[in-house]
Amino acid sequence: MSLLDHINDKTARLGVPFNVQLDLTYRCNENCVHCYLDHGGGGEMDTSEVTGVLHQLADAGTLFLCLSGGETLLRPDFLDIVRTARSLLFNVTLKMNGILLTERDAECLAGLAVSQVHISIYSHRPEVHDAITRVPGSFDSSLNAIRLLVRHGVRVRIANVLMRENIADYRGVQALAAQLGVEARIDPTVTPALDGDPSPMSLRIAIPDLQRVFRDPAVVKDVEKFCAPPPADAQPGGDYPCGAGINGCYISPSGDVMPCIAFPLVCGNLRRQRFGDIWRESELLGQIRGTRIRDLPKCRECVNVASCTRCPGLAYLSGDMLGLSLLDCEKAYARTGLLPLPLTGSG
């Protein structure tokens, strides 16, 4: 077990909100075909409110802080917020498309020693990337931002969400990342919108494509281990299904506290309660913390239960927090080749 795994395990047992994502805005200057957000700009916390939240998170024991959106650079106080977060000693990761990034911004982020900046690149072909963002020229602008950040010594990761439109391009994105001197993370997860609209799911890649990706050594370092079927005698254990609401959570631009960005169950609002009170006293969070893998009536019978990466948020969006996350059922099948119960028609 790595040191970080050990810390994650310990913070889960102690109930410390070790990882928090705070979205500063839902406004965006792109209009991506797969986006799960409502880009209306109403109700954002102002600078003083965000500053207060950051202090509350520090008091609660948060270490890893992700500042995201929407497009974070649309907030004129963005750098001030990052500056405050770093003064409180958070390990800060930023998510942005970088279209608005300036030389001054890159220089400032380097000086603040942010941990990493994630920028989405959907294809190495400008026409494919721009068709997904629905903003002409966005590919060139995002690449310029990456180059600026790299030039100033800021670590950058390319986020590459796989969809039907770009499934043929992930190796090209990896080659582009290598050329730029940055990391690339491939992610086949496309989720419903936060309001429950399932239409983005129509963009997800087919299972045969997912199988090819999971068996591609350019994506998976140890294919044999990653795709190995779980032991035949594997039993559902007492572990948490994931860290959402256990040692991490999500905060919306208007101050709603949820277990995760993919788990839009509002457990309280920071304009009415302090973060620590919500974290400790929310009945909904208590229900999540009381659930173990063995408590999931359908999943515990599944042949892939020991290796599945089931997302309780996707199950919640499907109507049952304790039910199936079919997207993860498909992922488990694509990895192991063993049919989960729901894919056989018997579950």
mmCIF file of C-alpha atoms in Angstrom:
data_model
loop_
_atom_site.group_PDB
_atom_site.id
_atom_site.type_symbol
_atom_site.label_atom_id
_atom_site.label_comp_id
_atom_site.label_asym_id
_atom_site.label_seq_id
_atom_site.Cartn_x
_atom_site.Cartn_y
_atom_site.Cartn_z
ATOM 1 C CA MET A 1 0.000 0.000 0.000
ATOM 2 C CA SER A 2 1.394 3.412 -0.972
ATOM 3 C CA LEU A 3 1.629 6.262 1.528
ATOM 4 C CA LEU A 4 -1.255 8.058 -0.210
ATOM 5 C CA ASP A 5 -3.383 4.892 -0.108
ATOM 6 C CA HIS A 6 -2.626 4.585 3.597
ATOM 7 C CA ILE A 7 -3.625 8.215 4.202
ATOM 8 C CA ASN A 8 -6.814 7.786 2.170
ATOM 9 C CA ASP A 9 -7.699 4.712 4.201
ATOM 10 C CA LYS A 10 -7.029 6.468 7.483
ATOM 11 C CA THR A 11 -8.954 9.638 6.579
ATOM 12 C CA ALA A 12 -11.907 7.468 5.510
ATOM 13 C CA ARG A 13 -11.869 5.709 8.888
ATOM 14 C CA LEU A 14 -11.559 9.024 10.742
ATOM 15 C CA GLY A 15 -14.125 10.852 8.601
ATOM 16 C CA VAL A 16 -11.771 13.630 7.486
ATOM 17 C CA PRO A 17 -12.749 15.510 4.278
ATOM 18 C CA PHE A 18 -9.308 15.003 2.785
ATOM 19 C CA ASN A 19 -10.272 15.744 -0.847
ATOM 20 C CA VAL A 20 -12.682 18.504 -1.859
ATOM 21 C CA GLN A 21 -13.691 19.846 -5.259
ATOM 22 C CA LEU A 22 -15.017 23.394 -5.225
ATOM 23 C CA ASP A 23 -16.612 24.656 -8.412
ATOM 24 C CA LEU A 24 -16.265 28.420 -8.619
ATOM 25 C CA THR A 25 -18.725 28.908 -11.482
ATOM 26 C CA TYR A 26 -20.932 26.972 -13.890
ATOM 27 C CA ARG A 27 -20.439 29.639 -16.562
ATOM 28 C CA CYS A 28 -18.272 28.539 -19.457
ATOM 29 C CA ASN A 29 -16.937 29.886 -22.743
ATOM 30 C CA GLU A 30 -17.235 26.440 -24.302
ATOM 31 C CA ASN A 31 -20.387 24.423 -24.900
ATOM 32 C CA CYS A 32 -19.139 20.839 -24.906
ATOM 33 C CA VAL A 33 -21.495 18.226 -26.300
ATOM 34 C CA HIS A 34 -21.073 15.927 -23.295
ATOM 35 C CA CYS A 35 -21.161 18.522 -20.491
ATOM 36 C CA TYR A 36 -23.245 17.643 -17.439
ATOM 37 C CA LEU A 37 -23.586 21.217 -16.106
ATOM 38 C CA ASP A 38 -26.217 23.917 -16.439
ATOM 39 C CA HIS A 39 -24.162 26.910 -17.563
ATOM 40 C CA GLY A 40 -26.419 29.530 -16.013
ATOM 41 C CA GLY A 41 -24.381 31.954 -13.916
ATOM 42 C CA GLY A 42 -26.812 32.733 -11.089
ATOM 43 C CA GLY A 43 -26.112 32.346 -7.404
ATOM 44 C CA GLU A 44 -22.329 32.086 -7.321
ATOM 45 C CA MET A 45 -20.663 32.700 -3.988
ATOM 46 C CA ASP A 46 -18.736 35.950 -4.000
ATOM 47 C CA THR A 47 -15.078 36.354 -3.059
ATOM 48 C CA SER A 48 -15.699 36.779 0.655
ATOM 49 C CA GLU A 49 -18.000 33.748 0.759
ATOM 50 C CA VAL A 50 -15.469 31.578 -1.063
ATOM 51 C CA THR A 51 -12.720 32.797 1.272
ATOM 52 C CA GLY A 52 -14.864 31.836 4.261
ATOM 53 C CA VAL A 53 -15.438 28.371 2.805
ATOM 54 C CA LEU A 54 -11.702 27.890 2.263
ATOM 55 C CA HIS A 55 -11.020 28.687 5.918
ATOM 56 C CA GLN A 56 -13.733 26.236 6.981
ATOM 57 C CA LEU A 57 -12.232 23.494 4.822
ATOM 58 C CA ALA A 58 -8.796 24.130 6.301
ATOM 59 C CA ASP A 59 -10.265 23.849 9.807
ATOM 60 C CA ALA A 60 -11.933 20.549 8.831
ATOM 61 C CA GLY A 61 -8.656 18.980 7.695
ATOM 62 C CA THR A 62 -8.895 19.202 3.910
ATOM 63 C CA LEU A 63 -5.539 18.902 2.161
ATOM 64 C CA PHE A 64 -6.279 18.292 -1.529
ATOM 65 C CA LEU A 65 -8.394 21.040 -3.087
ATOM 66 C CA CYS A 66 -9.548 21.073 -6.699
ATOM 67 C CA LEU A 67 -10.849 24.409 -8.017
ATOM 68 C CA SER A 68 -12.987 23.840 -11.071
ATOM 69 C CA GLY A 69 -16.003 25.037 -13.057
ATOM 70 C CA GLY A 70 -17.404 25.866 -15.676
ATOM 71 C CA GLU A 71 -14.436 27.899 -16.734
ATOM 72 C CA THR A 72 -12.576 29.117 -13.661
ATOM 73 C CA LEU A 73 -10.873 31.962 -15.536
ATOM 74 C CA LEU A 74 -14.247 33.638 -16.093
ATOM 75 C CA ARG A 75 -14.107 34.764 -12.462
ATOM 76 C CA PRO A 76 -12.126 38.008 -12.149
ATOM 77 C CA ASP A 77 -11.201 37.015 -8.584
ATOM 78 C CA PHE A 78 -9.843 33.618 -9.655
ATOM 79 C CA LEU A 79 -6.184 34.331 -8.909
ATOM 80 C CA ASP A 80 -7.095 35.902 -5.569
ATOM 81 C CA ILE A 81 -8.968 32.711 -4.644
ATOM 82 C CA VAL A 82 -6.005 30.547 -5.642
ATOM 83 C CA ARG A 83 -3.718 32.829 -3.650
ATOM 84 C CA THR A 84 -5.912 32.431 -0.552
ATOM 85 C CA ALA A 85 -6.073 28.658 -1.002
ATOM 86 C CA ARG A 86 -2.298 28.393 -1.200
ATOM 87 C CA SER A 87 -1.863 30.633 1.848
ATOM 88 C CA LEU A 88 -3.942 28.047 3.743
ATOM 89 C CA LEU A 89 -1.509 25.346 2.523
ATOM 90 C CA PHE A 90 -3.946 23.404 0.366
ATOM 91 C CA ASN A 91 -2.472 21.236 -2.348
ATOM 92 C CA VAL A 92 -4.295 22.967 -5.218
ATOM 93 C CA THR A 93 -5.269 21.428 -8.553
ATOM 94 C CA LEU A 94 -6.992 23.575 -11.155
ATOM 95 C CA LYS A 95 -9.328 22.594 -13.982
ATOM 96 C CA MET A 96 -9.814 24.933 -16.929
ATOM 97 C CA ASN A 97 -9.949 25.029 -20.710
ATOM 98 C CA GLY A 98 -7.280 27.745 -20.737
ATOM 99 C CA ILE A 99 -8.792 29.813 -23.545
ATOM 100 C CA LEU A 100 -8.505 32.997 -21.464
ATOM 101 C CA LEU A 101 -5.115 32.230 -19.893
ATOM 102 C CA THR A 102 -2.551 35.020 -20.183
ATOM 103 C CA GLU A 103 1.203 35.135 -19.631
ATOM 104 C CA ARG A 104 0.557 36.940 -16.352
ATOM 105 C CA ASP A 105 -1.844 34.202 -15.226
ATOM 106 C CA ALA A 106 0.684 31.472 -16.008
ATOM 107 C CA GLU A 107 3.438 33.360 -14.206
ATOM 108 C CA CYS A 108 1.210 33.870 -11.168
ATOM 109 C CA LEU A 109 0.141 30.208 -10.990
ATOM 110 C CA ALA A 110 3.786 29.172 -11.205
ATOM 111 C CA GLY A 111 4.655 31.546 -8.368
ATOM 112 C CA LEU A 112 1.846 30.122 -6.257
ATOM 113 C CA ALA A 113 3.177 26.586 -6.850
ATOM 114 C CA VAL A 114 -0.153 25.035 -7.750
ATOM 115 C CA SER A 115 0.121 21.268 -7.900
ATOM 116 C CA GLN A 116 -1.256 20.763 -11.394
ATOM 117 C CA VAL A 117 -3.526 22.263 -14.041
ATOM 118 C CA HIS A 118 -5.907 19.995 -15.948
ATOM 119 C CA ILE A 119 -6.919 21.087 -19.451
ATOM 120 C CA SER A 120 -9.294 19.069 -21.635
ATOM 121 C CA ILE A 121 -8.071 18.143 -25.097
ATOM 122 C CA TYR A 122 -10.479 15.870 -26.939
ATOM 123 C CA SER A 123 -8.446 15.127 -30.053
ATOM 124 C CA HIS A 124 -5.125 15.852 -31.715
ATOM 125 C CA ARG A 125 -7.195 16.973 -34.712
ATOM 126 C CA PRO A 126 -8.406 20.587 -34.290
ATOM 127 C CA GLU A 127 -11.623 19.978 -36.201
ATOM 128 C CA VAL A 128 -12.652 17.107 -33.894
ATOM 129 C CA HIS A 129 -11.784 18.982 -30.689
ATOM 130 C CA ASP A 130 -13.593 22.139 -31.834
ATOM 131 C CA ALA A 131 -16.664 20.119 -32.857
ATOM 132 C CA ILE A 132 -16.878 18.713 -29.313
ATOM 133 C CA THR A 133 -16.391 22.088 -27.588
ATOM 134 C CA ARG A 134 -18.551 23.805 -30.231
ATOM 135 C CA VAL A 135 -16.107 26.747 -30.186
ATOM 136 C CA PRO A 136 -14.041 27.351 -33.352
ATOM 137 C CA GLY A 137 -10.381 27.853 -32.522
ATOM 138 C CA SER A 138 -10.647 26.355 -29.038
ATOM 139 C CA PHE A 139 -8.058 23.668 -29.831
ATOM 140 C CA ASP A 140 -5.374 26.220 -30.680
ATOM 141 C CA SER A 141 -6.273 28.383 -27.670
ATOM 142 C CA SER A 142 -6.117 25.472 -25.215
ATOM 143 C CA LEU A 143 -2.793 24.309 -26.675
ATOM 144 C CA ASN A 144 -1.388 27.819 -26.341
ATOM 145 C CA ALA A 145 -2.416 27.764 -22.656
ATOM 146 C CA ILE A 146 -0.626 24.456 -22.124
ATOM 147 C CA ARG A 147 2.526 25.819 -23.727
ATOM 148 C CA LEU A 148 2.385 28.948 -21.559
ATOM 149 C CA LEU A 149 2.014 26.931 -18.371
ATOM 150 C CA VAL A 150 4.794 24.507 -19.301
ATOM 151 C CA ARG A 151 7.096 27.391 -20.151
ATOM 152 C CA HIS A 152 6.589 28.753 -16.630
ATOM 153 C CA GLY A 153 7.179 25.367 -15.005
ATOM 154 C CA VAL A 154 3.582 24.495 -14.116
ATOM 155 C CA ARG A 155 2.675 20.804 -14.276
ATOM 156 C CA VAL A 156 -0.129 20.157 -16.752
ATOM 157 C CA ARG A 157 -2.327 17.146 -17.375
ATOM 158 C CA ILE A 158 -4.385 16.731 -20.523
ATOM 159 C CA ALA A 159 -7.821 15.317 -19.723
ATOM 160 C CA ASN A 160 -9.116 13.259 -22.629
ATOM 161 C CA VAL A 161 -12.726 12.105 -22.267
ATOM 162 C CA LEU A 162 -13.468 9.345 -24.752
ATOM 163 C CA MET A 163 -16.679 9.557 -26.760
ATOM 164 C CA ARG A 164 -17.983 8.147 -30.012
ATOM 165 C CA GLU A 165 -16.724 11.287 -31.771
ATOM 166 C CA ASN A 166 -13.090 10.882 -30.690
ATOM 167 C CA ILE A 167 -12.570 7.195 -29.885
ATOM 168 C CA ALA A 168 -10.059 6.873 -32.744
ATOM 169 C CA ASP A 169 -7.924 9.754 -31.467
ATOM 170 C CA TYR A 170 -6.675 8.872 -27.992
ATOM 171 C CA ARG A 171 -3.271 7.685 -29.189
ATOM 172 C CA GLY A 172 -2.909 10.911 -31.123
ATOM 173 C CA VAL A 173 -3.692 12.852 -27.931
ATOM 174 C CA GLN A 174 -1.072 10.842 -26.057
ATOM 175 C CA ALA A 175 1.499 11.627 -28.744
ATOM 176 C CA LEU A 176 0.554 15.299 -28.557
ATOM 177 C CA ALA A 177 0.961 15.259 -24.767
ATOM 178 C CA ALA A 178 4.414 13.726 -25.105
ATOM 179 C CA GLN A 179 5.357 16.395 -27.613
ATOM 180 C CA LEU A 180 4.201 19.102 -25.199
ATOM 181 C CA GLY A 181 5.942 17.485 -22.227
ATOM 182 C CA VAL A 182 2.771 16.911 -20.194
ATOM 183 C CA GLU A 183 0.729 13.999 -18.856
ATOM 184 C CA ALA A 184 -2.415 12.674 -20.539
ATOM 185 C CA ARG A 185 -5.255 10.912 -18.721
ATOM 186 C CA ILE A 186 -7.738 8.904 -20.773
ATOM 187 C CA ASP A 187 -11.243 8.652 -19.288
ATOM 188 C CA PRO A 188 -14.159 6.767 -20.879
ATOM 189 C CA THR A 189 -16.705 8.106 -18.380
ATOM 190 C CA VAL A 190 -19.616 10.134 -19.746
ATOM 191 C CA THR A 191 -22.284 10.887 -17.155
ATOM 192 C CA PRO A 192 -25.861 12.160 -17.107
ATOM 193 C CA ALA A 193 -26.381 15.866 -16.490
ATOM 194 C CA LEU A 194 -26.651 16.989 -12.875
ATOM 195 C CA ASP A 195 -30.385 17.557 -13.390
ATOM 196 C CA GLY A 196 -30.757 13.898 -14.385
ATOM 197 C CA ASP A 197 -30.914 14.454 -18.159
ATOM 198 C CA PRO A 198 -29.506 11.209 -19.620
ATOM 199 C CA SER A 199 -28.842 12.571 -23.128
ATOM 200 C CA PRO A 200 -25.017 12.868 -22.713
ATOM 201 C CA MET A 201 -24.952 9.096 -22.202
ATOM 202 C CA SER A 202 -25.715 8.588 -25.885
ATOM 203 C CA LEU A 203 -22.137 9.757 -26.573
ATOM 204 C CA ARG A 204 -20.442 7.002 -24.570
ATOM 205 C CA ILE A 205 -18.316 4.512 -26.450
ATOM 206 C CA ALA A 206 -19.557 0.980 -27.183
ATOM 207 C CA ILE A 207 -18.399 -1.974 -25.088
ATOM 208 C CA PRO A 208 -16.169 -3.448 -27.855
ATOM 209 C CA ASP A 209 -14.345 -0.096 -28.097
ATOM 210 C CA LEU A 210 -14.022 0.008 -24.318
ATOM 211 C CA GLN A 211 -12.551 -3.498 -24.349
ATOM 212 C CA ARG A 212 -9.945 -2.434 -26.884
ATOM 213 C CA VAL A 213 -9.006 0.625 -24.812
ATOM 214 C CA PHE A 214 -8.662 -1.421 -21.609
ATOM 215 C CA ARG A 215 -6.365 -3.865 -23.391
ATOM 216 C CA ASP A 216 -4.193 -1.226 -25.022
ATOM 217 C CA PRO A 217 -0.777 -1.059 -23.280
ATOM 218 C CA ALA A 218 -0.511 2.543 -24.409
ATOM 219 C CA VAL A 219 -3.353 3.290 -21.952
ATOM 220 C CA VAL A 220 -3.057 0.575 -19.285
ATOM 221 C CA LYS A 221 0.406 -0.142 -17.911
ATOM 222 C CA ASP A 222 -0.324 -3.680 -16.689
ATOM 223 C CA VAL A 223 -3.080 -5.020 -18.911
ATOM 224 C CA GLU A 224 -2.879 -8.551 -17.509
ATOM 225 C CA LYS A 225 -3.392 -7.366 -13.933
ATOM 226 C CA PHE A 226 -5.976 -4.691 -14.808
ATOM 227 C CA CYS A 227 -8.143 -7.097 -16.829
ATOM 228 C CA ALA A 228 -7.734 -10.160 -14.617
ATOM 229 C CA PRO A 229 -11.034 -11.669 -13.436
ATOM 230 C CA PRO A 230 -11.549 -11.447 -9.666
ATOM 231 C CA PRO A 231 -10.943 -14.641 -7.695
ATOM 232 C CA ALA A 232 -13.804 -17.118 -7.970
ATOM 233 C CA ASP A 233 -14.269 -17.097 -4.193
ATOM 234 C CA ALA A 234 -14.214 -13.295 -3.853
ATOM 235 C CA GLN A 235 -16.837 -12.025 -1.434
ATOM 236 C CA PRO A 236 -18.295 -8.527 -1.015
ATOM 237 C CA GLY A 237 -16.462 -6.929 1.854
ATOM 238 C CA GLY A 238 -17.052 -4.195 4.369
ATOM 239 C CA ASP A 239 -15.337 -1.495 2.362
ATOM 240 C CA TYR A 240 -17.008 1.713 1.241
ATOM 241 C CA PRO A 241 -18.184 1.712 -2.396
ATOM 242 C CA CYS A 242 -16.053 4.850 -2.936
ATOM 243 C CA GLY A 243 -14.775 7.896 -1.072
ATOM 244 C CA ALA A 244 -17.714 10.194 -1.928
ATOM 245 C CA GLY A 245 -19.028 11.630 1.329
ATOM 246 C CA ILE A 246 -16.520 9.499 3.237
ATOM 247 C CA ASN A 247 -13.238 11.396 2.940
ATOM 248 C CA GLY A 248 -14.156 13.738 0.106
ATOM 249 C CA CYS A 249 -16.990 15.860 -1.215
ATOM 250 C CA TYR A 250 -18.072 18.443 -3.776
ATOM 251 C CA ILE A 251 -19.171 22.065 -3.308
ATOM 252 C CA SER A 252 -21.179 23.845 -5.988
ATOM 253 C CA PRO A 253 -20.751 27.535 -6.935
ATOM 254 C CA SER A 254 -23.814 28.398 -4.845
ATOM 255 C CA GLY A 255 -22.523 26.540 -1.783
ATOM 256 C CA ASP A 256 -24.404 23.248 -2.011
ATOM 257 C CA VAL A 257 -22.447 20.409 -0.409
ATOM 258 C CA MET A 258 -22.754 17.048 -2.173
ATOM 259 C CA PRO A 259 -20.868 13.760 -1.830
ATOM 260 C CA CYS A 260 -19.275 14.175 -5.289
ATOM 261 C CA ILE A 261 -19.732 16.073 -8.551
ATOM 262 C CA ALA A 262 -21.121 12.798 -9.952
ATOM 263 C CA PHE A 263 -23.344 12.328 -6.882
ATOM 264 C CA PRO A 264 -25.656 15.378 -6.835
ATOM 265 C CA LEU A 265 -27.372 14.689 -3.527
ATOM 266 C CA VAL A 266 -27.553 18.029 -1.708
ATOM 267 C CA CYS A 267 -26.632 17.498 1.943
ATOM 268 C CA GLY A 268 -26.564 21.143 3.045
ATOM 269 C CA ASN A 269 -25.721 24.661 1.925
ATOM 270 C CA LEU A 270 -22.801 26.784 3.112
ATOM 271 C CA ARG A 271 -24.863 29.962 3.067
ATOM 272 C CA ARG A 272 -26.977 28.488 5.854
ATOM 273 C CA GLN A 273 -24.573 26.194 7.710
ATOM 274 C CA ARG A 274 -20.875 25.890 8.349
ATOM 275 C CA PHE A 275 -19.043 23.190 6.440
ATOM 276 C CA GLY A 276 -18.007 21.296 9.573
ATOM 277 C CA ASP A 277 -21.602 21.095 10.785
ATOM 278 C CA ILE A 278 -22.814 19.731 7.435
ATOM 279 C CA TRP A 279 -19.933 17.262 7.251
ATOM 280 C CA ARG A 280 -20.520 15.910 10.758
ATOM 281 C CA GLU A 281 -24.294 16.167 11.128
ATOM 282 C CA SER A 282 -25.944 15.610 7.734
ATOM 283 C CA GLU A 283 -28.319 12.643 7.882
ATOM 284 C CA LEU A 284 -27.790 12.001 4.176
ATOM 285 C CA LEU A 285 -24.020 11.820 4.591
ATOM 286 C CA GLY A 286 -24.599 9.555 7.570
ATOM 287 C CA GLN A 287 -26.650 7.223 5.378
ATOM 288 C CA ILE A 288 -23.844 7.100 2.809
ATOM 289 C CA ARG A 289 -21.250 6.383 5.499
ATOM 290 C CA GLY A 290 -23.397 3.578 6.851
ATOM 291 C CA THR A 291 -23.373 1.741 3.512
ATOM 292 C CA ARG A 292 -20.798 -0.916 2.657
ATOM 293 C CA ILE A 293 -20.390 -3.009 -0.481
ATOM 294 C CA ARG A 294 -22.022 -5.961 1.256
ATOM 295 C CA ASP A 295 -25.142 -3.811 1.752
ATOM 296 C CA LEU A 296 -25.750 -3.405 -1.998
ATOM 297 C CA PRO A 297 -28.424 -6.033 -2.756
ATOM 298 C CA LYS A 298 -27.643 -6.514 -6.458
ATOM 299 C CA CYS A 299 -23.939 -5.715 -6.574
ATOM 300 C CA ARG A 300 -23.004 -8.152 -3.807
ATOM 301 C CA GLU A 301 -24.203 -11.055 -5.975
ATOM 302 C CA CYS A 302 -22.201 -9.967 -9.032
ATOM 303 C CA VAL A 303 -19.237 -11.954 -10.290
ATOM 304 C CA ASN A 304 -17.254 -8.708 -10.689
ATOM 305 C CA VAL A 305 -17.991 -7.270 -7.237
ATOM 306 C CA ALA A 306 -14.374 -7.512 -6.058
ATOM 307 C CA SER A 307 -12.961 -5.440 -8.919
ATOM 308 C CA CYS A 308 -15.840 -3.158 -9.959
ATOM 309 C CA THR A 309 -15.400 0.616 -9.707
ATOM 310 C CA ARG A 310 -19.112 1.188 -9.039
ATOM 311 C CA CYS A 311 -20.108 4.865 -8.742
ATOM 312 C CA PRO A 312 -22.895 5.410 -6.190
ATOM 313 C CA GLY A 313 -23.603 8.780 -7.814
ATOM 314 C CA LEU A 314 -24.469 7.177 -11.136
ATOM 315 C CA ALA A 315 -26.652 4.686 -9.273
ATOM 316 C CA TYR A 316 -28.366 7.614 -7.536
ATOM 317 C CA LEU A 317 -28.974 9.347 -10.863
ATOM 318 C CA SER A 318 -30.542 6.113 -12.098
ATOM 319 C CA GLY A 319 -33.012 6.268 -9.233
ATOM 320 C CA ASP A 320 -31.504 4.138 -6.434
ATOM 321 C CA MET A 321 -28.440 5.047 -4.392
ATOM 322 C CA LEU A 322 -28.061 1.372 -3.440
ATOM 323 C CA GLY A 323 -28.790 0.106 -6.931
ATOM 324 C CA LEU A 324 -26.786 -0.532 -10.057
ATOM 325 C CA SER A 325 -24.499 1.809 -11.931
ATOM 326 C CA LEU A 326 -24.896 0.281 -15.373
ATOM 327 C CA LEU A 327 -21.992 2.261 -16.801
ATOM 328 C CA ASP A 328 -19.713 0.613 -14.255
ATOM 329 C CA CYS A 329 -21.271 -2.788 -14.970
ATOM 330 C CA GLU A 330 -20.209 -2.279 -18.584
ATOM 331 C CA LYS A 331 -16.714 -1.200 -17.527
ATOM 332 C CA ALA A 332 -16.336 -4.264 -15.317
ATOM 333 C CA TYR A 333 -17.391 -6.547 -18.172
ATOM 334 C CA ALA A 334 -15.036 -4.774 -20.585
ATOM 335 C CA ARG A 335 -12.169 -5.371 -18.153
ATOM 336 C CA THR A 336 -12.746 -8.959 -17.014
ATOM 337 C CA GLY A 337 -14.869 -10.476 -19.777
ATOM 338 C CA LEU A 338 -17.262 -11.788 -17.106
ATOM 339 C CA LEU A 339 -20.893 -10.770 -17.607
ATOM 340 C CA PRO A 340 -22.364 -8.942 -14.613
ATOM 341 C CA LEU A 341 -25.916 -9.896 -13.728
ATOM 342 C CA PRO A 342 -27.620 -6.831 -15.300
ATOM 343 C CA LEU A 343 -25.943 -7.423 -18.649
ATOM 344 C CA THR A 344 -27.243 -10.989 -18.788
ATOM 345 C CA GLY A 345 -30.823 -9.828 -18.376
ATOM 346 C CA SER A 346 -31.151 -11.716 -15.095
ATOM 347 C CA GLY A 347 -30.594 -8.831 -12.730
#
